[in-house]
Amino acid sequence: MGDQFIVVTSGAKPSRFTSNFNSVINVASGYEIGVKSVFHAPVYNVTEENDSFCVTKDDLKVNLNIPHGFYDRSCEVLRAAFQSILEYNKGVTEDEVDLIHRLELGEPSFGTNPDGRNYLKLFRSEKFKFDECPLFEIFGCYIDNSSGNKIEIEDFPLKTTVECGFLYSDTVKHSIINNSFARLMCCIPLYSTKGYNYYEFVNPDYKPLSVNSFTDLSFVITDSNGQDVKFDHTQGCGTSCDSVNLPTVLNLHIRPTIT
């Protein structure tokens, strides 16, 4: 068998998937496999580490969260915070306020100033506790007024992030990673912008195959902490259309081992 090029696509789990083939793929001993290129959805830039902001009123405070995922622009994050307050208010009943002293928030406002800046303003005596708002750090900088109940930002694309993804596959032989054996195929720079992200390896890292035949290939992509990378593979495009599915696509190359 000579060189073979194989394209595999993920399903519902873009960082942990198995591709099945209609027939057995046979290779002789002494072959190796490498990744030529990869398409992937953007990685979450809002996770459990930075999804919260804090609102205070009198001697009470409440920590609110926005949905995890990839946010392309600053206004999307601010709008999500606004929606979070509205959803919180829907769940507060008079009985809860009376019995457990749950903070009842007023109606916030969200919009655009005449100068083009977006704003989120709380109701009257309510304030943001900015030192407990990791969510707002995603902006880099913002404007808050003297009363602390309003935040203003320019509408801008959020900073493109780059993370290291570790691609593992059961079809490659073990490597020694941090004094442990692991079937690491390669490391992938994961750039995150809206829509599909593409990376092509100029000099792919080839690893010896652990099998001489296979009917499926399994892959796992993890972050530096060993957790499955969170790809936002179901991205919405506003209220005018359905979500777009962005599966992970790997372009693989199998060749005789070059010594």
Short mmCIF file of C-alpha atoms in Angstrom, two decimals:
data_model
loop_
_atom_site.label_atom_id
_atom_site.label_comp_id
_atom_site.label_asym_id
_atom_site.label_seq_id
_atom_site.Cartn_x
_atom_site.Cartn_y
_atom_site.Cartn_z
CA MET A 1 0.00 0.00 0.00
CA GLY A 2 1.23 3.49 -0.81
CA ASP A 3 0.25 6.78 0.76
CA GLN A 4 -3.36 7.16 1.89
CA PHE A 5 -5.26 10.31 2.76
CA ILE A 6 -8.24 9.98 5.10
CA VAL A 7 -10.77 12.60 6.20
CA VAL A 8 -12.61 11.99 9.49
CA THR A 9 -15.44 14.07 10.94
CA SER A 10 -16.78 14.27 14.48
CA GLY A 11 -20.40 13.92 15.52
CA ALA A 12 -22.21 15.35 18.53
CA LYS A 13 -18.98 15.47 20.58
CA PRO A 14 -16.39 17.48 18.64
CA SER A 15 -13.53 16.73 21.04
CA ARG A 16 -14.20 12.97 21.55
CA PHE A 17 -15.35 10.93 18.58
CA THR A 18 -14.97 7.73 16.55
CA SER A 19 -15.12 7.49 12.76
CA ASN A 20 -16.24 4.18 11.25
CA PHE A 21 -15.35 2.96 7.77
CA ASN A 22 -17.39 0.77 5.41
CA SER A 23 -14.51 -1.64 4.87
CA VAL A 24 -11.29 -2.66 6.57
CA ILE A 25 -8.26 -0.47 5.90
CA ASN A 26 -5.16 -2.67 5.73
CA VAL A 27 -1.62 -1.41 6.00
CA ALA A 28 1.65 -3.26 6.09
CA SER A 29 3.97 -3.00 9.06
CA GLY A 30 6.24 0.03 9.11
CA TYR A 31 3.64 2.72 8.42
CA GLU A 32 3.05 5.99 10.21
CA ILE A 33 0.20 8.52 10.44
CA GLY A 34 0.10 12.29 10.75
CA VAL A 35 -2.39 15.14 10.75
CA LYS A 36 -2.16 17.35 7.67
CA SER A 37 -4.81 19.88 8.71
CA VAL A 38 -7.76 20.41 11.03
CA PHE A 39 -11.02 22.34 10.93
CA HIS A 40 -12.61 23.08 14.29
CA ALA A 41 -15.23 25.26 15.94
CA PRO A 42 -14.10 28.06 18.27
CA VAL A 43 -13.21 27.15 21.84
CA TYR A 44 -15.39 28.48 24.66
CA ASN A 45 -14.16 31.85 25.92
CA VAL A 46 -16.81 31.92 28.67
CA THR A 47 -16.62 28.96 31.06
CA GLU A 48 -17.24 28.26 34.74
CA GLU A 49 -14.03 30.19 35.46
CA ASN A 50 -15.26 33.56 34.16
CA ASP A 51 -19.04 33.33 33.67
CA SER A 52 -20.20 35.32 36.70
CA PHE A 53 -20.89 38.88 37.79
CA CYS A 54 -22.14 40.26 41.09
CA VAL A 55 -24.96 42.71 41.82
CA THR A 56 -25.54 44.28 45.26
CA LYS A 57 -28.50 46.04 46.79
CA ASP A 58 -28.53 47.30 50.39
CA ASP A 59 -26.78 44.55 52.39
CA LEU A 60 -27.60 41.74 49.96
CA LYS A 61 -25.81 40.53 46.87
CA VAL A 62 -26.46 37.99 44.14
CA ASN A 63 -24.03 36.24 41.81
CA LEU A 64 -25.36 35.78 38.29
CA ASN A 65 -24.02 33.74 35.39
CA ILE A 66 -24.32 33.77 31.62
CA PRO A 67 -24.43 30.64 29.42
CA HIS A 68 -21.08 29.08 28.59
CA GLY A 69 -19.87 29.23 25.00
CA PHE A 70 -17.95 31.30 22.49
CA TYR A 71 -18.86 34.99 22.32
CA ASP A 72 -17.59 36.85 19.28
CA ARG A 73 -18.22 40.47 20.30
CA SER A 74 -18.30 42.49 23.48
CA CYS A 75 -21.95 43.44 23.02
CA GLU A 76 -22.91 39.74 22.97
CA VAL A 77 -21.47 39.30 26.47
CA LEU A 78 -23.17 42.42 27.78
CA ARG A 79 -26.50 41.37 26.25
CA ALA A 80 -26.14 37.93 27.86
CA ALA A 81 -25.60 39.60 31.26
CA PHE A 82 -28.75 41.64 30.68
CA GLN A 83 -30.72 38.47 29.83
CA SER A 84 -29.32 36.77 32.92
CA ILE A 85 -30.80 39.48 35.16
CA LEU A 86 -34.16 39.19 33.41
CA GLU A 87 -34.16 35.40 33.85
CA TYR A 88 -33.23 35.78 37.51
CA ASN A 89 -36.14 38.14 38.08
CA LYS A 90 -38.55 35.67 36.51
CA GLY A 91 -37.59 33.11 39.14
CA VAL A 92 -38.03 35.37 42.15
CA THR A 93 -41.42 35.15 43.85
CA GLU A 94 -42.76 37.27 46.69
CA ASP A 95 -42.68 34.23 48.98
CA GLU A 96 -38.98 33.70 48.30
CA VAL A 97 -38.17 37.34 49.00
CA ASP A 98 -40.06 37.22 52.30
CA LEU A 99 -38.94 33.79 53.53
CA ILE A 100 -35.29 33.54 52.52
CA HIS A 101 -34.45 37.19 51.88
CA ARG A 102 -33.63 36.51 48.27
CA LEU A 103 -32.60 39.70 46.55
CA GLU A 104 -35.26 41.08 44.24
CA LEU A 105 -33.77 43.11 41.42
CA GLY A 106 -35.41 45.88 39.48
CA GLU A 107 -35.72 46.07 35.71
CA PRO A 108 -32.29 46.64 34.08
CA SER A 109 -31.83 48.51 30.81
CA PHE A 110 -29.61 47.60 27.86
CA GLY A 111 -28.98 49.68 24.79
CA THR A 112 -26.66 51.92 22.80
CA ASN A 113 -25.60 55.47 23.71
CA PRO A 114 -25.62 58.27 21.11
CA ASP A 115 -21.82 57.91 20.93
CA GLY A 116 -22.20 54.25 19.88
CA ARG A 117 -21.20 52.60 23.15
CA ASN A 118 -23.32 49.77 24.51
CA TYR A 119 -24.45 49.98 28.10
CA LEU A 120 -26.03 47.84 30.80
CA LYS A 121 -27.65 49.82 33.59
CA LEU A 122 -29.06 48.43 36.82
CA PHE A 123 -32.16 49.69 38.58
CA ARG A 124 -31.56 52.71 40.88
CA SER A 125 -29.87 51.65 44.14
CA GLU A 126 -28.41 48.42 42.69
CA LYS A 127 -24.70 48.28 41.94
CA PHE A 128 -22.20 46.03 40.25
CA LYS A 129 -19.55 44.69 42.62
CA PHE A 130 -16.84 45.04 40.04
CA ASP A 131 -14.15 43.24 42.06
CA GLU A 132 -16.40 40.15 41.93
CA CYS A 133 -17.25 40.32 38.23
CA PRO A 134 -14.76 38.04 36.39
CA LEU A 135 -17.08 38.08 33.38
CA PHE A 136 -16.33 41.73 32.66
CA GLU A 137 -12.59 41.04 32.54
CA ILE A 138 -13.15 39.54 29.10
CA PHE A 139 -13.58 43.11 27.78
CA GLY A 140 -10.06 44.13 28.77
CA CYS A 141 -11.38 47.56 29.72
CA TYR A 142 -14.74 49.22 30.24
CA ILE A 143 -16.32 52.39 31.62
CA ASP A 144 -18.25 52.35 34.88
CA ASN A 145 -20.02 55.39 36.32
CA SER A 146 -19.54 56.85 39.80
CA SER A 147 -22.64 55.17 41.21
CA GLY A 148 -21.44 51.74 40.06
CA ASN A 149 -24.77 50.78 38.54
CA LYS A 150 -23.83 51.13 34.86
CA ILE A 151 -21.19 49.64 32.58
CA GLU A 152 -20.38 50.96 29.10
CA ILE A 153 -18.25 49.38 26.38
CA GLU A 154 -17.45 49.84 22.73
CA ASP A 155 -18.81 47.12 20.46
CA PHE A 156 -15.67 45.30 19.30
CA PRO A 157 -14.56 41.76 18.38
CA LEU A 158 -13.18 39.99 21.42
CA LYS A 159 -9.51 39.09 21.38
CA THR A 160 -8.65 36.00 19.37
CA THR A 161 -7.39 33.31 21.72
CA VAL A 162 -4.96 30.51 21.00
CA GLU A 163 -4.88 27.37 23.12
CA CYS A 164 -2.89 24.16 22.85
CA GLY A 165 -4.98 21.10 22.09
CA PHE A 166 -3.59 17.59 22.58
CA LEU A 167 -4.87 15.08 20.02
CA TYR A 168 -4.86 11.44 21.16
CA SER A 169 -5.72 8.36 19.08
CA ASP A 170 -5.78 4.65 19.83
CA THR A 171 -4.17 3.88 16.47
CA VAL A 172 -0.73 5.32 17.29
CA LYS A 173 1.91 3.78 19.47
CA HIS A 174 2.57 5.07 22.99
CA SER A 175 4.76 8.08 23.63
CA ILE A 176 6.18 9.16 26.98
CA ILE A 177 4.40 12.33 28.12
CA ASN A 178 5.34 13.73 31.55
CA ASN A 179 6.78 10.35 32.61
CA SER A 180 3.57 8.55 31.55
CA PHE A 181 2.66 6.55 28.47
CA ALA A 182 0.04 8.11 26.20
CA ARG A 183 -1.09 7.70 22.60
CA LEU A 184 -0.44 11.32 21.65
CA MET A 185 -0.77 11.95 17.92
CA CYS A 186 0.13 15.65 17.93
CA CYS A 187 -0.41 19.06 19.52
CA ILE A 188 -2.77 21.46 17.73
CA PRO A 189 -2.81 25.27 18.06
CA LEU A 190 -6.50 26.03 18.52
CA TYR A 191 -7.29 29.51 17.22
CA SER A 192 -10.74 30.80 18.15
CA THR A 193 -12.63 33.16 15.89
CA LYS A 194 -16.28 33.07 14.81
CA GLY A 195 -17.19 30.18 12.52
CA TYR A 196 -14.75 27.53 11.34
CA ASN A 197 -11.10 27.76 12.32
CA TYR A 198 -8.47 26.09 10.14
CA TYR A 199 -4.90 25.07 10.81
CA GLU A 200 -2.55 23.37 8.36
CA PHE A 201 0.64 21.66 9.51
CA VAL A 202 3.57 22.63 7.31
CA ASN A 203 5.64 19.79 8.77
CA PRO A 204 3.24 17.23 10.28
CA ASP A 205 4.37 15.13 13.22
CA TYR A 206 4.07 11.48 12.15
CA LYS A 207 3.63 8.68 14.68
CA PRO A 208 3.99 4.90 14.10
CA LEU A 209 0.71 3.03 13.70
CA SER A 210 -0.09 0.57 16.47
CA VAL A 211 -2.20 -1.66 14.19
CA ASN A 212 -1.94 -3.14 10.70
CA SER A 213 -5.66 -2.92 9.96
CA PHE A 214 -8.63 -0.98 11.29
CA THR A 215 -12.31 -0.34 10.66
CA ASP A 216 -12.57 2.76 12.83
CA LEU A 217 -10.45 5.53 14.29
CA SER A 218 -11.03 7.13 17.70
CA PHE A 219 -9.84 10.57 18.76
CA VAL A 220 -9.80 12.73 21.88
CA ILE A 221 -8.75 16.39 22.00
CA THR A 222 -7.88 17.67 25.48
CA ASP A 223 -6.59 20.91 26.96
CA SER A 224 -3.49 21.38 29.09
CA ASN A 225 -5.42 20.16 32.15
CA GLY A 226 -6.42 16.89 30.49
CA GLN A 227 -10.06 17.94 30.08
CA ASP A 228 -11.94 17.58 26.80
CA VAL A 229 -11.69 20.84 24.85
CA LYS A 230 -15.01 22.69 24.85
CA PHE A 231 -15.73 23.56 21.23
CA ASP A 232 -18.75 25.75 20.54
CA HIS A 233 -19.70 23.57 17.57
CA THR A 234 -23.36 24.67 17.59
CA GLN A 235 -23.17 28.40 16.92
CA GLY A 236 -26.28 30.51 16.49
CA CYS A 237 -26.57 33.39 14.07
CA GLY A 238 -29.15 35.52 15.81
CA THR A 239 -32.89 34.95 15.84
CA SER A 240 -33.22 34.83 12.07
CA CYS A 241 -31.86 31.33 11.47
CA ASP A 242 -31.18 28.01 13.12
CA SER A 243 -27.90 27.07 14.77
CA VAL A 244 -25.01 25.99 12.55
CA ASN A 245 -23.22 22.73 13.30
CA LEU A 246 -19.42 22.91 13.10
CA PRO A 247 -17.94 19.41 13.51
CA THR A 248 -14.23 18.78 13.93
CA VAL A 249 -12.62 17.63 10.67
CA LEU A 250 -9.20 15.96 10.57
CA ASN A 251 -7.26 15.43 7.34
CA LEU A 252 -4.94 12.48 7.95
CA HIS A 253 -1.98 11.11 5.99
CA ILE A 254 -0.74 7.51 6.22
CA ARG A 255 2.64 6.75 4.64
CA PRO A 256 5.55 4.29 4.89
CA THR A 257 7.80 5.17 7.79
CA ILE A 258 10.60 7.51 6.75
CA THR A 259 13.86 6.78 8.53
#
